[in-house]
Amino acid sequence: MGQPTIHKKHNFDEGEPLAPWREKIHEVIFEADTGWGKAFDVFLIISIFASVIAVMLDSVASISAEYRLPLWIAEWTFTVLFTIEYILRLICVRKPMLYARSFYGIVDLLSVLPTYLALFLVDAKYFLVIRILRVLRVFRIFKLASYIGEASMMMKALRNSHAKISVFLYTVVLLVVIFGSLIYVIEGAENGFTSIPTSIYWAIVTLTTVGYGDISPQSPLGQFLASCIMIMGYGLIAVPTGIYSAEITRQAIKEHKEKEITNNACPSCSYEGHDADAVHCKKCGAEL
Amino acid sequence: MGQPTIHKKHNFDEGEPLAPWREKIHEVIFEADTGWGKAFDVFLIISIFASVIAVMLDSVASISAEYRLPLWIAEWTFTVLFTIEYILRLICVRKPMLYARSFYGIVDLLSVLPTYLALFLVDAKYFLVIRILRVLRVFRIFKLASYIGEASMMMKALRNSHAKISVFLYTVVLLVVIFGSLIYVIEGAENGFTSIPTSIYWAIVTLTTVGYGDISPQSPLGQFLASCIMIMGYGLIAVPTGIYSAEITRQAIKEHKEKEITNNACPSCSYEGHDADAVHCKKCGAEL
Amino acid sequence: MGQPTIHKKHNFDEGEPLAPWREKIHEVIFEADTGWGKAFDVFLIISIFASVIAVMLDSVASISAEYRLPLWIAEWTFTVLFTIEYILRLICVRKPMLYARSFYGIVDLLSVLPTYLALFLVDAKYFLVIRILRVLRVFRIFKLASYIGEASMMMKALRNSHAKISVFLYTVVLLVVIFGSLIYVIEGAENGFTSIPTSIYWAIVTLTTVGYGDISPQSPLGQFLASCIMIMGYGLIAVPTGIYSAEITRQAIKEHKEKEITNNACPSCSYEGHDADAVHCKKCGAEL
Amino acid sequence: MGQPTIHKKHNFDEGEPLAPWREKIHEVIFEADTGWGKAFDVFLIISIFASVIAVMLDSVASISAEYRLPLWIAEWTFTVLFTIEYILRLICVRKPMLYARSFYGIVDLLSVLPTYLALFLVDAKYFLVIRILRVLRVFRIFKLASYIGEASMMMKALRNSHAKISVFLYTVVLLVVIFGSLIYVIEGAENGFTSIPTSIYWAIVTLTTVGYGDISPQSPLGQFLASCIMIMGYGLIAVPTGIYSAEITRQAIKEHKEKEITNNACPSCSYEGHDADAVHCKKCGAEL
């Protein structure tokens, strides 16, 4: 989500200017300030959603049977369009390889490949839904600055909690491996716990409070162990929540403080900690 | 929840006074200060609950069969009563259109329409449960000020977190679309994942830790992917919780600070909002 | 949980002293300072757990069939013992009615009644598990002061959030009534949604992310509505958590501040907000 | 997770030096600074994961049938290796008993015992998955100091919330016992609630929002009670989360404050811990 800035950088790299026609294409495709640029972006977003919906409908047996041709046409139309767009993007940027290896470059490529692959491997076409990631551009295009700000703040909080979350995930993995093996020994294959991997799957289903019920313990001891896992999972959820809440609160307070309090000391009494809008020292009355 | 104030405003608009009989009706229907006003409100609330329960009972096959007539009478009685009430409300307010387009005006209309619609479309009558929204008036009627205060504070926290919540929801949608398509390719129709929309539905069921178990992965790879989605969902719940907790804490701190800031204005420049420990005005430097 | 103090109060009421033998019984039964008192309490707790386990085992068909007589004897032994204890408690307190109407008095009575009722109504005996509430005394008996402190702090946070939680619960009720009726109209009896009350039950199962899967939507529209309810429930959980977190944080900060900062102003410069351990004013250096 | 320090302590105990060959083994096995030490640790971690995966695969019927011999060889190879390692660890530490009773000592022993036990008791071998706990060493070996720091901070928050969490767990146990018995009386054996223990299991499944659906209430009253339990469980999750969030926030603030407090000692009385804005020592009044 913080990626919009990544490939923007290389567009404004120092260097020889682009040929005028490449610059024109660049303006239309990469920017949203001009009329054509905006029109292109709106058309792009509609195409993306339409193509994702077409892929979804294609997977519904009854619809696929009845509308085979129109769906086939839609798929190839969108793919050809996106392929042309991808090539244009490669042409009009100064450093094509940098774009090709950026987050959006990869997503743009993955958005057309499956159709071609599907000529050989029929299931591949469903990966076209990856096109939905292209919509992330919408945040940049419509200058939804506040959304980008919030998103990057949320990502920052996640990154800051990174070590804590790793410890938490590792603990969860340890717990499900041990509990999964225990329940396998207790319940055994005759109650659906056919192997340790399956039992670990069940332990994850239980600890995360999902609870499909496709496998469930039958013996009293198994049900007792399951109860322990459930209560543990019910309580453990407090850990990531606590970590993230504390981190967000900490960040909000930090930002708040930075905004509110100036670091200027009073020139006559040296008192610090004045509000940002203070003109006179609140202790001695001297002008700041 | 913050709406009680909305249509109150237009009742006290400046303008020519209402005719005495309209004013009388207004007093009884819209206000709860007089004896008649209170009696009307209590009767209204009882009617609302009774009519909602009647709709619910009507949907139970065995009860509906046995008590067809009394339920039919109840439904029409309540509908006629509420229709009269709606018309009276329109009559006695100064600007009927404003009321008709307000939150309560729409709810009041939707509370009677289904019965009339049901003459043509039999299922429509079940929408009468929308009447339950009328009970929201109870907060206003019984002057449950603290509840309204809390509710509007909670709504304010939600509104402030609006951008963050949008980003979160968008991330959830992206995740379930991609994971749903992946599981569709992995498991396929023979294991119940009949189409991408169905698989996305399954991904939502799994990510939100609901876990019906009507569809569940059978292959090892599918179970592995499901495990990842579950753990992700289990951890992701920290995000809205963290956002909302931080926002509520922030708001509580803000309110607390506002109390701490003295209300004294500077005697020389009238600037307000000084810290409690300020000796001099932070704007003009005069002693406080 | 905060009740231990309730009936303690009336034991030490002013008034004529108890007869020595009643005082002796009072000491043994109500207090845990003397050797006999402690022995009684330990014996009581063991009896309570043993009797609850006996009731549970009695409900297991295979065990009940094999050990009918010993379980019958156990049940009556415990009941007679607890009845005698209840009578002794009534005798040895100064104001028996106050005890009888206190939280523990009612629990003590409800702990013996079911056995007598079971002579007429066979299922009544299972209510004997209410005896487990008697174990709450354990907190008082073993002077687990810190636990009582924490519990009452947690209850206080709950009470303070009372209005907010009511608003939240009311919102949940509104949502499940409306969504339940919607899904009833969409899915209908043929997919398991046999009536509005059943559909509301399903909406609760879904919104709270429990997800039994005994009823689940089959039509695309129903699954779409279900998805909305799930995501709403997944996000809504942030509300009670945020409320409670903020309240606990607020309370902890308040306690922390009250401990740390004295309200004493410096006698020479009137500066306030000194630490509790400060001897000299941190601004002017005068002795406090 | 805080245990890495436990057995480290006794390695650096004062006393007579180890024989050079024991010191050499100690260096390789317990430390990760030298080349051999690091190589040993990496080899150990790979072995641990390989052996755990071998145990898991062995539990899958189809794999177990086809690769009986290689899995048998792998199991015994790893067990013999880990047994030799365990003996070497005992030999090269100064106080073997202290190591043997430490957390890692016990885990190391439990990581080899099941294979020998499996000679008599075939299911015992699955307990070999406990080997996964040995990987906890990875935190120490690769000097993942920040992870250890975070883990011990998280454990500290858990320990500080210990009393609150006990109260919460006790409340949960009381609730599920009482609700479980109630639903048993309401629904009875004919709807799957065959005994009170089974019903309590169901109540746990419901309160923790797991919701397998293997047992679910059929009568209207049972569904109503279930709805109450679900909403209660949905709200109750706020309690551990609130407790833990507040504790983490509190700890973070404390650490933050400790940083804000200057480390300057008073020049005249050497008192430390002054606020950052203090001008005079709060103990003796001397200027700072």
Coordinates of N, CA, C and O in Angstrom, one line a residue, chain C residues 33-132:
Chain C
D33 N -9.9 -17.2 60.1 CA -8.7 -16.9 60.8 C -8.3 -18.0 61.8 O -7.1 -18.2 62.0
T34 N -9.3 -18.6 62.4 CA -8.9 -19.6 63.4 C -8.7 -21.0 62.7 O -9.1 -21.1 61.5
G35 N -8.1 -21.9 63.4 CA -7.8 -23.2 62.8 C -9.1 -23.9 62.4 O -9.2 -24.4 61.2
W36 N -10.1 -23.9 63.2 CA -11.4 -24.6 62.9 C -12.1 -23.9 61.7 O -12.6 -24.5 60.8
G37 N -12.0 -22.6 61.7 CA -12.6 -21.8 60.6 C -12.0 -22.2 59.3 O -12.6 -22.4 58.3
K38 N -10.6 -22.3 59.3 CA -9.9 -22.6 58.0 C -10.3 -24.1 57.6 O -10.6 -24.3 56.4
A39 N -10.3 -25.0 58.6 CA -10.6 -26.4 58.3 C -12.0 -26.5 57.7 O -12.2 -27.2 56.7
F40 N -12.9 -25.7 58.3 CA -14.3 -25.7 57.8 C -14.3 -25.3 56.3 O -15.0 -25.9 55.5
D41 N -13.6 -24.2 56.0 CA -13.7 -23.6 54.7 C -13.1 -24.6 53.7 O -13.6 -24.7 52.6
V42 N -11.9 -25.2 54.0 CA -11.3 -26.1 53.1 C -12.3 -27.3 52.8 O -12.5 -27.7 51.7
F43 N -12.9 -27.8 53.9 CA -13.8 -28.9 53.8 C -15.0 -28.5 52.9 O -15.5 -29.3 52.0
L44 N -15.5 -27.3 53.1 CA -16.6 -26.8 52.3 C -16.3 -26.7 50.8 O -17.1 -27.2 50.0
I45 N -15.1 -26.2 50.5 CA -14.8 -26.1 49.1 C -14.7 -27.4 48.4 O -15.1 -27.6 47.3
I46 N -14.0 -28.4 49.1 CA -13.9 -29.7 48.6 C -15.3 -30.3 48.4 O -15.6 -30.9 47.3
S47 N -16.2 -30.1 49.4 CA -17.6 -30.6 49.2 C -18.3 -30.0 48.0 O -19.0 -30.7 47.3
I48 N -18.1 -28.7 47.9 CA -18.8 -28.1 46.7 C -18.3 -28.7 45.4 O -19.1 -29.1 44.6
F49 N -17.0 -28.8 45.2 CA -16.5 -29.3 44.0 C -17.0 -30.8 43.8 O -17.4 -31.2 42.7
A50 N -16.9 -31.6 44.9 CA -17.3 -33.0 44.8 C -18.7 -33.1 44.4 O -19.1 -33.9 43.6
S51 N -19.6 -32.2 45.0 CA -21.0 -32.3 44.7 C -21.3 -31.9 43.3 O -22.2 -32.5 42.6
V52 N -20.6 -30.9 42.8 CA -20.9 -30.4 41.4 C -20.4 -31.5 40.5 O -21.1 -31.9 39.5
I53 N -19.3 -32.2 40.7 CA -18.8 -33.3 39.9 C -19.8 -34.4 39.9 O -20.1 -35.1 38.9
A54 N -20.4 -34.7 41.1 CA -21.4 -35.8 41.2 C -22.6 -35.5 40.3 O -23.1 -36.4 39.6
V55 N -23.0 -34.2 40.4 CA -24.2 -33.9 39.5 C -23.9 -34.1 38.0 O -24.7 -34.6 37.3
M56 N -22.6 -33.7 37.7 CA -22.2 -33.8 36.3 C -22.2 -35.3 35.9 O -22.7 -35.7 34.8
L57 N -21.6 -36.1 36.7 CA -21.4 -37.5 36.4 C -22.8 -38.2 36.3 O -23.1 -39.0 35.4
D58 N -23.7 -37.7 37.2 CA -25.1 -38.3 37.2 C -25.8 -38.0 35.8 O -26.7 -38.8 35.5
S59 N -25.4 -37.0 35.1 CA -26.0 -36.7 33.8 C -25.5 -37.5 32.7 O -26.1 -37.6 31.6
V60 N -24.4 -38.2 32.9 CA -23.8 -39.1 31.9 C -24.5 -40.4 32.0 O -24.4 -41.1 33.0
A61 N -25.3 -40.8 30.9 CA -26.1 -42.0 30.9 C -25.4 -43.2 31.4 O -25.9 -43.9 32.3
S62 N -24.3 -43.5 30.9 CA -23.6 -44.8 31.2 C -23.2 -44.8 32.7 O -23.3 -45.8 33.4
I63 N -22.6 -43.7 33.2 CA -22.2 -43.7 34.6 C -23.4 -43.7 35.5 O -23.4 -44.4 36.5
S64 N -24.4 -42.9 35.1 CA -25.6 -42.9 35.9 C -26.3 -44.3 36.1 O -26.7 -44.7 37.2
A65 N -26.2 -45.1 35.0 CA -26.8 -46.4 35.1 C -26.1 -47.3 36.0 O -26.6 -48.1 36.8
E66 N -24.7 -47.2 36.0 CA -23.9 -48.2 36.7 C -23.8 -47.8 38.2 O -23.8 -48.6 39.1
Y67 N -23.7 -46.5 38.5 CA -23.5 -46.0 39.9 C -24.7 -45.3 40.4 O -24.6 -44.3 41.1
R68 N -25.9 -45.8 40.1 CA -27.1 -45.1 40.5 C -27.1 -44.9 42.1 O -27.3 -43.8 42.5
L69 N -26.9 -45.9 42.8 CA -27.0 -45.8 44.3 C -25.9 -44.9 44.9 O -26.3 -43.9 45.6
P70 N -24.6 -45.1 44.6 CA -23.6 -44.2 45.2 C -23.9 -42.7 44.8 O -23.7 -41.8 45.7
L71 N -24.3 -42.4 43.6 CA -24.6 -41.0 43.2 C -25.8 -40.5 44.0 O -25.8 -39.3 44.4
W72 N -26.8 -41.3 44.2 CA -28.0 -40.9 44.9 C -27.6 -40.6 46.4 O -28.0 -39.6 46.9
I73 N -26.7 -41.5 47.0 CA -26.3 -41.2 48.3 C -25.5 -39.9 48.4 O -25.7 -39.1 49.3
A74 N -24.5 -39.7 47.5 CA -23.7 -38.5 47.4 C -24.6 -37.3 47.4 O -24.4 -36.3 48.1
E75 N -25.6 -37.3 46.5 CA -26.4 -36.2 46.3 C -27.1 -35.8 47.6 O -27.2 -34.6 48.0
W76 N -27.7 -36.8 48.2 CA -28.5 -36.5 49.4 C -27.5 -36.1 50.6 O -27.9 -35.3 51.4
T77 N -26.4 -36.8 50.7 CA -25.4 -36.4 51.7 C -25.0 -34.9 51.6 O -25.1 -34.2 52.6
F78 N -24.6 -34.5 50.4 CA -24.2 -33.1 50.2 C -25.4 -32.2 50.5 O -25.2 -31.2 51.1
T79 N -26.6 -32.6 50.0 CA -27.7 -31.7 50.2 C -28.0 -31.5 51.7 O -28.3 -30.4 52.2
V80 N -28.0 -32.6 52.5 CA -28.3 -32.5 53.9 C -27.2 -31.7 54.6 O -27.5 -30.8 55.4
L81 N -26.0 -32.0 54.2 CA -24.9 -31.2 54.8 C -25.1 -29.7 54.5 O -25.0 -28.9 55.4
F82 N -25.3 -29.3 53.3 CA -25.5 -27.9 52.9 C -26.7 -27.3 53.5 O -26.7 -26.1 53.9
T83 N -27.7 -28.1 53.7 CA -28.9 -27.6 54.4 C -28.6 -27.3 55.8 O -29.0 -26.2 56.3
I84 N -27.9 -28.2 56.5 CA -27.6 -27.9 57.9 C -26.7 -26.7 58.0 O -26.9 -25.8 58.8
E85 N -25.7 -26.6 57.1 CA -24.9 -25.4 57.0 C -25.7 -24.1 56.8 O -25.5 -23.1 57.5
Y86 N -26.7 -24.2 55.9 CA -27.5 -23.0 55.6 C -28.3 -22.6 56.9 O -28.3 -21.4 57.2
I87 N -28.8 -23.6 57.6 CA -29.6 -23.3 58.8 C -28.6 -22.7 59.9 O -29.0 -21.7 60.5
L88 N -27.4 -23.3 60.0 CA -26.5 -22.7 61.0 C -26.1 -21.3 60.6 O -26.0 -20.5 61.5
R89 N -26.0 -21.0 59.4 CA -25.6 -19.7 59.0 C -26.7 -18.7 59.4 O -26.5 -17.6 59.9
L90 N -28.0 -19.1 59.1 CA -29.1 -18.3 59.5 C -29.2 -18.1 61.0 O -29.5 -17.0 61.5
I91 N -28.8 -19.1 61.8 CA -28.9 -19.0 63.2 C -27.8 -18.1 63.8 O -28.1 -17.2 64.7
C92 N -26.6 -18.2 63.2 CA -25.5 -17.5 63.9 C -25.2 -16.1 63.5 O -24.4 -15.4 64.0
V93 N -26.0 -15.6 62.5 CA -25.8 -14.2 62.1 C -26.9 -13.3 62.9 O -27.9 -13.8 63.3
R94 N -26.5 -12.1 63.1 CA -27.4 -11.2 63.9 C -28.7 -10.9 63.2 O -29.8 -10.9 63.8
K95 N -28.6 -10.7 61.9 CA -29.8 -10.3 61.1 C -30.0 -11.4 60.0 O -29.6 -11.2 58.8
P96 N -30.7 -12.5 60.3 CA -30.8 -13.6 59.4 C -31.4 -13.2 58.0 O -31.0 -13.6 57.0
M97 N -32.4 -12.3 58.0 CA -33.1 -11.9 56.8 C -32.1 -11.2 55.8 O -32.2 -11.4 54.6
L98 N -31.2 -10.4 56.4 CA -30.2 -9.7 55.6 C -29.3 -10.7 54.9 O -29.0 -10.6 53.7
Y99 N -28.9 -11.7 55.6 CA -28.1 -12.8 55.0 C -28.9 -13.5 54.0 O -28.4 -13.8 52.9
A100 N -30.1 -13.9 54.3 CA -31.0 -14.7 53.4 C -31.2 -14.0 52.1 O -31.4 -14.6 51.0
R101 N -31.2 -12.6 52.1 CA -31.5 -11.9 50.9 C -30.2 -11.4 50.2 O -30.2 -10.8 49.1
S102 N -29.0 -11.7 50.8 CA -27.8 -11.3 50.2 C -27.5 -12.3 49.0 O -28.1 -13.3 48.9
F103 N -26.5 -11.9 48.2 CA -26.1 -12.7 47.1 C -25.8 -14.2 47.5 O -26.3 -15.1 47.0
Y104 N -24.9 -14.3 48.6 CA -24.5 -15.6 49.0 C -25.7 -16.4 49.7 O -25.8 -17.6 49.6
G105 N -26.5 -15.6 50.4 CA -27.7 -16.3 51.0 C -28.6 -17.0 50.0 O -29.0 -18.1 50.1
I106 N -28.8 -16.3 48.9 CA -29.7 -16.8 47.8 C -29.0 -18.0 47.1 O -29.6 -19.1 46.9
V107 N -27.7 -17.9 46.9 CA -26.9 -19.0 46.3 C -27.0 -20.2 47.2 O -27.2 -21.3 46.7
D108 N -26.8 -20.0 48.5 CA -26.8 -21.1 49.4 C -28.1 -21.8 49.4 O -28.2 -23.0 49.5
L109 N -29.2 -21.1 49.3 CA -30.5 -21.7 49.3 C -30.7 -22.4 48.0 O -31.2 -23.6 48.0
L110 N -30.3 -21.8 46.9 CA -30.5 -22.4 45.6 C -29.7 -23.7 45.4 O -29.9 -24.5 44.6
S111 N -28.7 -23.8 46.3 CA -27.8 -25.0 46.2 C -28.4 -26.2 46.9 O -27.8 -27.3 46.7
V112 N -29.4 -26.0 47.6 CA -30.0 -27.2 48.2 C -31.5 -27.5 47.7 O -31.9 -28.6 47.7
L113 N -32.1 -26.4 47.3 CA -33.5 -26.6 46.8 C -33.7 -27.6 45.8 O -34.6 -28.5 45.9
P114 N -32.9 -27.6 44.7 CA -33.2 -28.5 43.6 C -33.3 -30.0 44.0 O -34.2 -30.7 43.4
T115 N -32.5 -30.5 45.0 CA -32.7 -31.9 45.4 C -34.1 -32.2 45.9 O -34.7 -33.2 45.6
Y116 N -34.6 -31.2 46.7 CA -36.0 -31.4 47.2 C -37.0 -31.3 46.1 O -37.9 -32.1 46.0
L117 N -36.8 -30.3 45.2 CA -37.7 -30.2 44.1 C -37.7 -31.4 43.2 O -38.7 -31.8 42.6
A118 N -36.5 -32.1 43.1 CA -36.4 -33.2 42.2 C -37.3 -34.4 42.6 O -37.5 -35.3 41.8
L119 N -37.8 -34.3 43.9 CA -38.7 -35.4 44.3 C -40.0 -35.3 43.4 O -40.7 -36.3 43.2
F120 N -40.3 -34.1 43.0 CA -41.5 -33.9 42.2 C -41.2 -33.7 40.7 O -41.9 -34.1 39.8
L121 N -40.0 -33.0 40.4 CA -39.7 -32.7 39.0 C -38.3 -33.1 38.8 O -37.3 -32.6 39.2
V122 N -38.2 -34.2 38.0 CA -36.9 -35.0 38.0 C -35.7 -34.2 37.4 O -34.6 -34.3 37.9
D123 N -35.9 -33.3 36.4 CA -34.8 -32.6 35.8 C -34.2 -31.5 36.8 O -33.1 -31.0 36.5
A124 N -35.0 -31.1 37.8 CA -34.6 -30.0 38.7 C -33.2 -30.2 39.3 O -32.5 -29.3 39.5
K125 N -32.9 -31.5 39.5 CA -31.6 -31.8 40.2 C -30.4 -31.2 39.5 O -29.4 -31.0 40.1
Y126 N -30.5 -31.1 38.2 CA -29.3 -30.6 37.4 C -29.0 -29.2 37.8 O -27.9 -28.7 37.5
F127 N -30.0 -28.5 38.3 CA -29.7 -27.1 38.7 C -28.8 -27.0 39.9 O -28.3 -25.9 40.3
L128 N -28.5 -28.2 40.5 CA -27.5 -28.2 41.6 C -26.2 -27.6 41.2 O -25.4 -27.3 42.1
V129 N -25.9 -27.6 39.9 CA -24.6 -27.1 39.5 C -24.4 -25.6 40.0 O -23.3 -25.1 40.0
I130 N -25.5 -25.0 40.4 CA -25.4 -23.6 40.8 C -24.5 -23.5 42.1 O -24.0 -22.5 42.4
R131 N -24.3 -24.7 42.7 CA -23.4 -24.8 43.8 C -22.1 -24.2 43.5 O -21.4 -23.7 44.4
I132 N -21.7 -24.2 42.2 CA -20.4 -23.8 41.9 C -20.2 -22.3 42.2 O -19.1 -21.9 42.4

